Amino acid sequence: LYPKNEDVTINERESQEHLSFAKIKSSLYVGKDKYFHLIDSYLKYSDTPLLVYGEPGIGKSALLASWAIEFLSNNKKNKLFIHFSGANSNSSDIYKILKRIIEYIRINFGIKEISPEIKSELFGTFNEWLSKVPREIQFIILIDGINQIETNKGENILSWIPFKLPNNIKIILSTTDNELLEETRNKG
């Protein structure tokens, strides 16, 4: 899939896999621009996570992929982390996802601090890592298929997500799980 390059980190390779997945999915999008405008409006005016809910196969992944590709081509200052459940073999492990997000923050915002290696620290320090993003840069985390992500027994998949976000941090999630939708409504 990729030329063998010893300088490419595991995190960079994973990011490339998710971007490739998004490009493929975006080619399947036949929706209207009004949904893009709704996402863009969310970015401007909301301080809570956005949950895109719908039945399987309705086009949530294609919508988010298409929006992400457009966003990446039109925004050089702001940063977008994309994750699509099903894009690769690591895509359903919550710890690997959180590690990727923290590494993305560390690398893209020039943070010298080492990211945590212990699983429990990933949950515990996530908000702290979000606070390291410079206020003048908007950082968006997009995770498609949150309902497909695996956690340890008894862990809540939404427990790492702050439900009140700083102005420059946005989180966009998609799900087919009605229980996650209800839980999000109750918290937000």
PDB file of C-alpha atoms in Angstrom, residues 31-168:
ATOM      1  CA  GLY A  31     -25.644  14.127  -0.450  1.00  0.00           C
ATOM      2  CA  LYS A  32     -26.400  17.765  -0.489  1.00  0.00           C
ATOM      3  CA  ASP A  33     -24.195  20.636   0.622  1.00  0.00           C
ATOM      4  CA  LYS A  34     -26.717  21.509   3.353  1.00  0.00           C
ATOM      5  CA  TYR A  35     -25.174  18.827   5.545  1.00  0.00           C
ATOM      6  CA  PHE A  36     -21.745  20.402   5.075  1.00  0.00           C
ATOM      7  CA  HIS A  37     -23.250  23.717   6.171  1.00  0.00           C
ATOM      8  CA  LEU A  38     -24.699  22.080   9.288  1.00  0.00           C
ATOM      9  CA  ILE A  39     -21.276  20.705  10.237  1.00  0.00           C
ATOM     10  CA  ASP A  40     -19.630  24.054   9.491  1.00  0.00           C
ATOM     11  CA  SER A  41     -22.256  25.789  11.642  1.00  0.00           C
ATOM     12  CA  TYR A  42     -21.507  23.369  14.461  1.00  0.00           C
ATOM     13  CA  LEU A  43     -17.816  24.326  14.223  1.00  0.00           C
ATOM     14  CA  LYS A  44     -18.662  28.013  14.638  1.00  0.00           C
ATOM     15  CA  TYR A  45     -21.308  27.931  17.329  1.00  0.00           C
ATOM     16  CA  SER A  46     -21.229  24.831  19.516  1.00  0.00           C
ATOM     17  CA  ASP A  47     -19.217  23.950  22.608  1.00  0.00           C
ATOM     18  CA  THR A  48     -20.402  20.341  22.863  1.00  0.00           C
ATOM     19  CA  PRO A  49     -19.560  17.280  20.741  1.00  0.00           C
ATOM     20  CA  LEU A  50     -21.607  16.661  17.591  1.00  0.00           C
ATOM     21  CA  LEU A  51     -23.121  13.200  17.207  1.00  0.00           C
ATOM     22  CA  VAL A  52     -24.241  12.160  13.735  1.00  0.00           C
ATOM     23  CA  TYR A  53     -26.793   9.392  14.152  1.00  0.00           C
ATOM     24  CA  GLY A  54     -28.445   7.161  11.569  1.00  0.00           C
ATOM     25  CA  GLU A  55     -29.213   3.628  10.537  1.00  0.00           C
ATOM     26  CA  PRO A  56     -26.395   1.518   9.020  1.00  0.00           C
ATOM     27  CA  GLY A  57     -25.826   2.250   5.333  1.00  0.00           C
ATOM     28  CA  ILE A  58     -27.543   5.629   5.294  1.00  0.00           C
ATOM     29  CA  GLY A  59     -24.336   7.478   4.338  1.00  0.00           C
ATOM     30  CA  LYS A  60     -22.885   8.853   7.581  1.00  0.00           C
ATOM     31  CA  SER A  61     -19.365   7.676   6.753  1.00  0.00           C
ATOM     32  CA  ALA A  62     -19.527   9.021   3.204  1.00  0.00           C
ATOM     33  CA  LEU A  63     -20.848  12.368   4.458  1.00  0.00           C
ATOM     34  CA  LEU A  64     -18.148  12.748   7.095  1.00  0.00           C
ATOM     35  CA  ALA A  65     -15.419  11.562   4.739  1.00  0.00           C
ATOM     36  CA  SER A  66     -16.507  13.983   2.039  1.00  0.00           C
ATOM     37  CA  TRP A  67     -16.739  16.853   4.508  1.00  0.00           C
ATOM     38  CA  ALA A  68     -13.288  15.969   5.918  1.00  0.00           C
ATOM     39  CA  ILE A  69     -11.643  15.910   2.486  1.00  0.00           C
ATOM     40  CA  GLU A  70     -13.147  19.295   1.663  1.00  0.00           C
ATOM     41  CA  PHE A  71     -12.130  20.699   5.045  1.00  0.00           C
ATOM     42  CA  LEU A  72      -8.546  19.488   4.641  1.00  0.00           C
ATOM     43  CA  SER A  73      -8.268  21.031   1.183  1.00  0.00           C
ATOM     44  CA  ASN A  74      -9.630  24.421   2.348  1.00  0.00           C
ATOM     45  CA  ASN A  75      -8.039  24.819   5.786  1.00  0.00           C
ATOM     46  CA  LYS A  76      -4.315  25.065   6.216  1.00  0.00           C
ATOM     47  CA  LYS A  77      -4.213  26.629   9.707  1.00  0.00           C
ATOM     48  CA  ASN A  78      -6.780  24.491  11.509  1.00  0.00           C
ATOM     49  CA  LYS A  79      -6.184  20.819  12.222  1.00  0.00           C
ATOM     50  CA  LEU A  80      -8.422  17.812  11.659  1.00  0.00           C
ATOM     51  CA  PHE A  81      -7.802  14.375  13.143  1.00  0.00           C
ATOM     52  CA  ILE A  82      -9.797  11.713  11.293  1.00  0.00           C
ATOM     53  CA  HIS A  83     -10.581   8.191  12.376  1.00  0.00           C
ATOM     54  CA  PHE A  84     -12.853   5.710  10.603  1.00  0.00           C
ATOM     55  CA  SER A  85     -13.773   2.498  12.395  1.00  0.00           C
ATOM     56  CA  GLY A  86     -13.017  -0.277   9.949  1.00  0.00           C
ATOM     57  CA  ALA A  87     -10.215   1.568   8.142  1.00  0.00           C
ATOM     58  CA  ASN A  88      -7.527  -0.790   9.475  1.00  0.00           C
ATOM     59  CA  SER A  89      -6.926  -3.511  12.049  1.00  0.00           C
ATOM     60  CA  ASN A  90      -6.335  -1.027  14.892  1.00  0.00           C
ATOM     61  CA  SER A  91      -9.409   1.061  14.227  1.00  0.00           C
ATOM     62  CA  SER A  92     -11.640  -0.411  16.926  1.00  0.00           C
ATOM     63  CA  ASP A  93      -9.228  -0.211  19.881  1.00  0.00           C
ATOM     64  CA  ILE A  94     -10.072   2.836  22.029  1.00  0.00           C
ATOM     65  CA  TYR A  95      -6.592   2.934  23.563  1.00  0.00           C
ATOM     66  CA  LYS A  96      -4.866   3.017  20.188  1.00  0.00           C
ATOM     67  CA  ILE A  97      -7.274   5.732  19.037  1.00  0.00           C
ATOM     68  CA  LEU A  98      -6.601   7.892  22.093  1.00  0.00           C
ATOM     69  CA  LYS A  99      -2.857   7.305  21.700  1.00  0.00           C
ATOM     70  CA  ARG A 100      -3.099   8.431  18.045  1.00  0.00           C
ATOM     71  CA  ILE A 101      -5.002  11.583  19.011  1.00  0.00           C
ATOM     72  CA  ILE A 102      -2.514  12.467  21.751  1.00  0.00           C
ATOM     73  CA  GLU A 103       0.423  11.793  19.419  1.00  0.00           C
ATOM     74  CA  TYR A 104      -1.254  13.956  16.758  1.00  0.00           C
ATOM     75  CA  ILE A 105      -1.513  16.799  19.292  1.00  0.00           C
ATOM     76  CA  ARG A 106       2.069  16.292  20.443  1.00  0.00           C
ATOM     77  CA  ILE A 107       3.534  16.281  16.934  1.00  0.00           C
ATOM     78  CA  ASN A 108       1.330  18.888  15.222  1.00  0.00           C
ATOM     79  CA  PHE A 109       1.532  21.437  18.028  1.00  0.00           C
ATOM     80  CA  GLY A 110       5.217  20.969  18.889  1.00  0.00           C
ATOM     81  CA  ILE A 111       4.739  19.599  22.391  1.00  0.00           C
ATOM     82  CA  LYS A 112       7.934  18.101  23.798  1.00  0.00           C
ATOM     83  CA  GLU A 113       6.223  16.089  26.538  1.00  0.00           C
ATOM     84  CA  ILE A 114       6.085  12.340  25.977  1.00  0.00           C
ATOM     85  CA  SER A 115       2.602  10.911  25.536  1.00  0.00           C
ATOM     86  CA  PRO A 116       1.411   8.317  28.054  1.00  0.00           C
ATOM     87  CA  GLU A 117       1.966   4.623  27.393  1.00  0.00           C
ATOM     88  CA  ILE A 118      -0.202   3.211  30.172  1.00  0.00           C
ATOM     89  CA  LYS A 119      -3.798   2.648  29.081  1.00  0.00           C
ATOM     90  CA  SER A 120      -5.391   4.166  32.176  1.00  0.00           C
ATOM     91  CA  GLU A 121      -3.303   7.325  31.715  1.00  0.00           C
ATOM     92  CA  LEU A 122      -4.689   7.803  28.198  1.00  0.00           C
ATOM     93  CA  PHE A 123      -8.207   8.254  29.585  1.00  0.00           C
ATOM     94  CA  GLY A 124      -7.005  10.252  32.582  1.00  0.00           C
ATOM     95  CA  THR A 125      -4.852  12.764  30.715  1.00  0.00           C
ATOM     96  CA  PHE A 126      -6.911  13.230  27.547  1.00  0.00           C
ATOM     97  CA  ASN A 127      -8.485  16.543  28.597  1.00  0.00           C
ATOM     98  CA  GLU A 128      -5.079  17.800  29.685  1.00  0.00           C
ATOM     99  CA  TRP A 129      -3.727  17.054  26.209  1.00  0.00           C
ATOM    100  CA  LEU A 130      -6.642  18.892  24.598  1.00  0.00           C
ATOM    101  CA  SER A 131      -5.764  21.950  26.687  1.00  0.00           C
ATOM    102  CA  LYS A 132      -2.275  21.975  25.106  1.00  0.00           C
ATOM    103  CA  VAL A 133      -3.728  22.870  21.681  1.00  0.00           C
ATOM    104  CA  PRO A 134      -3.010  26.566  21.006  1.00  0.00           C
ATOM    105  CA  ARG A 135      -6.212  28.614  21.415  1.00  0.00           C
ATOM    106  CA  GLU A 136      -5.761  30.338  18.050  1.00  0.00           C
ATOM    107  CA  ILE A 137      -5.965  27.025  16.189  1.00  0.00           C
ATOM    108  CA  GLN A 138      -9.174  25.065  15.812  1.00  0.00           C
ATOM    109  CA  PHE A 139      -8.608  21.345  16.375  1.00  0.00           C
ATOM    110  CA  ILE A 140     -11.320  18.950  15.231  1.00  0.00           C
ATOM    111  CA  ILE A 141     -11.485  15.275  16.142  1.00  0.00           C
ATOM    112  CA  LEU A 142     -13.684  13.255  13.802  1.00  0.00           C
ATOM    113  CA  ILE A 143     -14.434   9.646  14.740  1.00  0.00           C
ATOM    114  CA  ASP A 144     -16.777   7.703  12.504  1.00  0.00           C
ATOM    115  CA  GLY A 145     -18.417   4.594  13.929  1.00  0.00           C
ATOM    116  CA  ILE A 146     -17.925   5.234  17.644  1.00  0.00           C
ATOM    117  CA  ASN A 147     -20.325   2.343  18.310  1.00  0.00           C
ATOM    118  CA  GLN A 148     -17.807  -0.061  16.714  1.00  0.00           C
ATOM    119  CA  ILE A 149     -15.026   0.858  19.119  1.00  0.00           C
ATOM    120  CA  GLU A 150     -14.111  -1.689  21.770  1.00  0.00           C
ATOM    121  CA  THR A 151     -13.453  -0.884  25.417  1.00  0.00           C
ATOM    122  CA  ASN A 152     -12.675  -3.009  28.432  1.00  0.00           C
ATOM    123  CA  LYS A 153     -15.695  -4.552  30.051  1.00  0.00           C
ATOM    124  CA  GLY A 154     -17.530  -1.961  32.098  1.00  0.00           C
ATOM    125  CA  GLU A 155     -15.886   1.059  30.453  1.00  0.00           C
ATOM    126  CA  ASN A 156     -18.140   3.645  28.880  1.00  0.00           C
ATOM    127  CA  ILE A 157     -17.087   4.461  25.310  1.00  0.00           C
ATOM    128  CA  LEU A 158     -17.985   8.118  25.890  1.00  0.00           C
ATOM    129  CA  SER A 159     -16.128   8.530  29.210  1.00  0.00           C
ATOM    130  CA  TRP A 160     -13.057  10.168  27.645  1.00  0.00           C
ATOM    131  CA  ILE A 161     -15.100  12.797  25.787  1.00  0.00           C
ATOM    132  CA  PRO A 162     -15.574  16.148  27.519  1.00  0.00           C
ATOM    133  CA  PHE A 163     -19.140  17.336  27.036  1.00  0.00           C
ATOM    134  CA  LYS A 164     -18.171  20.991  27.409  1.00  0.00           C
ATOM    135  CA  LEU A 165     -15.400  21.824  24.955  1.00  0.00           C
ATOM    136  CA  PRO A 166     -13.018  24.786  24.759  1.00  0.00           C
ATOM    137  CA  ASN A 167     -13.934  27.134  21.872  1.00  0.00           C
ATOM    138  CA  ASN A 168     -11.101  25.842  19.686  1.00  0.00           C
TER     139      ASN A 168
END
